[in-house]
Amino acid sequence: MANTKAKAPPIIDFAPFYGTDPTARQDLVAQVRAACLDKGFFQIINHSVPATLQDAMFTLAHEFFALPIEEKLKVDANLNDYHRGYETFRSQAFSGSLRPDFKESIDFGPDYQPDHRYVQAKHAACGPNLYPASVTNPAAFRTTVDTYLAAALGLANDVLRVLALGLGLQEGYFEGFATDPVATVKMLYYPSQEPVAGEGGDDGERGINAHTDFGFVTLLMQDDVGGLQVFDNDTDSWLDVTPIKHAYVVNLGDCTQRMTNDRYRSGLHQVINRSGRTRYSIACFHAGDPEYVVRCLPRGIGGEGGEEKYPPVSVNDYLTERTKDSYIRAEALNAT
């Protein structure tokens, strides 16, 4: 049997996307395509989001999660039915989880008001944001979050253009569902988990349990603590995703895997923080237009053939099903 060595997600220079060298741009497309065919995970450097804005978001995350619980609960996501706001520990769990996730989070998205058609239709994750009023400067907090969301979605759309080129499609192929998306910026806080006694010991505790993301593409900023792991199918092992300051971890979601008929991968990943330090990360989930119907691309596109593996499904229906399931699982585990 050939010796198979696990390969960590590659680090890809995204600068050629904004440059004028066609050869460098083609090389970027090829690198991203290779990563999507492998694990659906890669890191990008030299992207379009300002480092100062990234740093400002981490500053806000530190301030928010340091608030007393009674202040955080003033923006409790349970105050609405579209999952905007604060979620305390043990709120979510995924298939195979032994315990609910050991994390806190707060979610923001496009600030869709009650008269927006997405809100009127009760689409998943669509509604007004709950911005905390207990932070030092609430107005600046809101402005920074909104500015960051716009910048992160701009970069996510650039990634989608590269994905399209890698599939042999027109660069703007995905623009139809990317213009007015369901999107979430999630600030995350992970306490350090206690070490487990014994060699290879595992008590089932996870900051985030093993799962795949639901939408099209995720952009994640890590701090310097680490703990994110991606599963390598070839070696049946978990690989650490080493933090790189100001880089983004990019991973594909289930909608992309469905659309490409399993050609591109929605990578299984988890977070285990046994560093002895608290960990912060900030994710941006791009799920596309909630009314967009995800269908497998026609045969031959992107080198994929064979029968369609997935039936058509709207983004909203898929997100609703997966999100609801994660909360139901957590409730069941918390009750045991």
Tab-separated table of C-alpha atoms in Angstrom, residues 180-336:
chain	number	residue	atom	x	y	z
A	180	ASP	CA	-28.611	39.862	-1.671
A	181	PRO	CA	-27.569	36.944	0.526
A	182	VAL	CA	-28.320	35.293	3.794
A	183	ALA	CA	-25.085	35.921	5.645
A	184	THR	CA	-23.825	35.754	9.204
A	185	VAL	CA	-20.867	37.258	11.001
A	186	LYS	CA	-20.370	35.129	14.104
A	187	MET	CA	-18.059	36.177	16.943
A	188	LEU	CA	-16.951	33.110	18.924
A	189	TYR	CA	-15.422	32.611	22.357
A	190	TYR	CA	-13.923	29.293	23.507
A	191	PRO	CA	-12.683	28.722	27.052
A	192	SER	CA	-9.774	26.356	27.351
A	193	GLN	CA	-10.895	22.757	27.818
A	194	GLU	CA	-9.491	20.673	30.629
A	195	PRO	CA	-6.877	18.084	29.596
A	196	VAL	CA	-8.125	14.500	29.517
A	197	ALA	CA	-6.209	11.978	31.610
A	198	GLY	CA	-4.681	8.952	29.921
A	199	GLU	CA	-2.999	8.492	26.584
A	200	GLY	CA	-5.394	9.231	23.756
A	201	GLY	CA	-8.116	10.188	26.225
A	202	ASP	CA	-11.186	11.927	24.833
A	203	ASP	CA	-14.177	12.991	26.931
A	204	GLY	CA	-16.170	14.100	23.883
A	205	GLU	CA	-15.831	17.786	24.777
A	206	ARG	CA	-15.526	20.081	21.741
A	207	GLY	CA	-15.565	23.827	21.320
A	208	ILE	CA	-17.485	23.035	18.159
A	209	ASN	CA	-18.339	19.451	17.375
A	210	ALA	CA	-17.422	17.905	14.043
A	211	HIS	CA	-19.646	19.307	11.300
A	212	THR	CA	-19.764	20.737	7.818
A	213	ASP	CA	-20.975	24.284	7.188
A	214	PHE	CA	-24.392	24.747	5.631
A	215	GLY	CA	-24.009	27.460	2.981
A	216	PHE	CA	-21.669	28.184	0.077
A	217	VAL	CA	-18.447	29.592	1.504
A	218	THR	CA	-17.091	30.498	4.964
A	219	LEU	CA	-14.327	32.962	5.813
A	220	LEU	CA	-12.803	32.499	9.267
A	221	MET	CA	-10.373	34.691	11.181
A	222	GLN	CA	-8.473	32.882	13.925
A	223	ASP	CA	-6.534	34.441	16.761
A	224	ASP	CA	-3.134	32.943	17.606
A	225	VAL	CA	-4.399	30.199	19.940
A	226	GLY	CA	-5.313	27.470	17.459
A	227	GLY	CA	-7.689	24.571	17.953
A	228	LEU	CA	-9.366	24.380	14.544
A	229	GLN	CA	-8.995	20.963	12.932
A	230	VAL	CA	-10.059	19.634	9.535
A	231	PHE	CA	-10.604	15.955	8.788
A	232	ASP	CA	-8.366	14.233	6.249
A	233	ASN	CA	-10.245	11.382	4.561
A	234	ASP	CA	-7.132	9.834	3.024
A	235	THR	CA	-5.451	9.222	6.375
A	236	ASP	CA	-8.565	9.099	8.585
A	237	SER	CA	-7.038	11.757	10.839
A	238	TRP	CA	-7.604	15.291	12.120
A	239	LEU	CA	-5.191	18.022	10.981
A	240	ASP	CA	-4.521	21.286	12.785
A	241	VAL	CA	-5.163	24.474	10.813
A	242	THR	CA	-2.286	26.675	11.954
A	243	PRO	CA	-3.314	30.284	12.685
A	244	ILE	CA	-1.775	32.963	10.457
A	245	LYS	CA	-2.244	36.579	11.522
A	246	HIS	CA	-4.684	38.447	9.251
A	247	ALA	CA	-5.186	35.422	6.995
A	248	TYR	CA	-8.550	33.818	6.320
A	249	VAL	CA	-9.343	30.165	6.583
A	250	VAL	CA	-11.708	29.521	3.677
A	251	ASN	CA	-13.928	26.475	3.543
A	252	LEU	CA	-16.761	25.389	1.334
A	253	GLY	CA	-20.213	24.568	2.632
A	254	ASP	CA	-22.794	21.937	1.818
A	255	CYS	CA	-24.557	24.036	-0.826
A	256	THR	CA	-21.348	24.203	-2.866
A	257	GLN	CA	-20.805	20.459	-2.526
A	258	ARG	CA	-24.397	19.803	-3.603
A	259	MET	CA	-24.124	22.169	-6.558
A	260	THR	CA	-20.905	20.525	-7.767
A	261	ASN	CA	-22.322	17.017	-7.252
A	262	ASP	CA	-19.603	16.178	-4.690
A	263	ARG	CA	-16.781	17.361	-6.951
A	264	TYR	CA	-15.882	20.165	-4.539
A	265	ARG	CA	-15.809	19.210	-0.866
A	266	SER	CA	-17.585	20.607	2.169
A	267	GLY	CA	-14.878	19.855	4.698
A	268	LEU	CA	-15.601	18.228	8.059
A	269	HIS	CA	-14.061	20.308	10.870
A	270	GLN	CA	-14.133	20.844	14.633
A	271	VAL	CA	-12.560	22.972	17.365
A	272	ILE	CA	-10.775	21.544	20.421
A	273	ASN	CA	-9.108	24.148	22.624
A	274	ARG	CA	-6.745	22.551	25.142
A	275	SER	CA	-4.220	25.386	24.903
A	276	GLY	CA	-4.707	26.667	28.455
A	277	ARG	CA	-5.806	30.014	26.931
A	278	THR	CA	-9.127	31.406	25.802
A	279	ARG	CA	-9.673	31.384	22.046
A	280	TYR	CA	-11.530	33.882	19.859
A	281	SER	CA	-12.487	33.552	16.223
A	282	ILE	CA	-14.774	35.393	13.815
A	283	ALA	CA	-16.564	33.607	10.990
A	284	CYS	CA	-18.459	34.989	8.020
A	285	PHE	CA	-20.923	32.546	6.469
A	286	HIS	CA	-22.119	33.315	2.928
A	287	ALA	CA	-25.232	31.260	2.150
A	288	GLY	CA	-26.560	33.085	-0.899
A	289	ASP	CA	-30.061	34.224	-1.786
A	290	PRO	CA	-32.484	32.272	0.446
A	291	GLU	CA	-34.846	31.791	-2.491
A	292	TYR	CA	-32.142	30.420	-4.776
A	293	VAL	CA	-32.664	26.764	-5.669
A	294	VAL	CA	-29.458	24.734	-5.423
A	295	ARG	CA	-29.214	22.260	-8.296
A	296	CYS	CA	-26.357	20.063	-9.445
A	297	LEU	CA	-24.429	21.675	-12.279
A	298	PRO	CA	-24.935	20.065	-15.693
A	299	ARG	CA	-22.787	17.041	-16.424
A	300	GLY	CA	-19.300	17.754	-17.645
A	301	ILE	CA	-18.926	21.112	-15.886
A	302	GLY	CA	-15.886	21.087	-13.649
A	303	GLY	CA	-14.930	17.618	-14.857
A	304	GLU	CA	-17.885	15.987	-13.099
A	305	GLY	CA	-20.047	13.341	-14.701
A	306	GLY	CA	-22.522	10.742	-13.530
A	307	GLU	CA	-26.001	10.973	-12.119
A	308	GLU	CA	-27.092	13.884	-9.963
A	309	LYS	CA	-26.623	12.922	-6.311
A	310	TYR	CA	-28.860	15.592	-4.788
A	311	PRO	CA	-32.395	16.803	-5.510
A	312	PRO	CA	-32.971	20.542	-5.923
A	313	VAL	CA	-33.495	22.430	-2.655
A	314	SER	CA	-33.851	26.106	-1.839
A	315	VAL	CA	-31.155	27.726	0.280
A	316	ASN	CA	-33.797	28.680	2.826
A	317	ASP	CA	-35.201	25.174	3.174
A	318	TYR	CA	-31.751	23.630	3.549
A	319	LEU	CA	-30.549	26.192	6.110
A	320	THR	CA	-33.776	25.885	8.089
A	321	GLU	CA	-33.533	22.101	8.289
A	322	ARG	CA	-29.861	21.980	9.261
A	323	THR	CA	-30.070	24.831	11.779
A	324	LYS	CA	-33.192	23.475	13.465
A	325	ASP	CA	-31.592	20.047	13.771
A	326	SER	CA	-28.514	21.467	15.549
A	327	TYR	CA	-30.640	23.123	18.242
A	328	ILE	CA	-32.856	20.083	18.715
A	329	ARG	CA	-29.781	17.892	19.214
A	330	ALA	CA	-28.385	20.295	21.814
A	331	GLU	CA	-31.677	20.338	23.726
A	332	ALA	CA	-31.751	16.542	23.795
A	333	LEU	CA	-28.156	16.270	25.023
A	334	ASN	CA	-28.672	18.975	27.649
A	335	ALA	CA	-31.676	17.062	28.964
A	336	THR	CA	-29.673	13.866	29.594
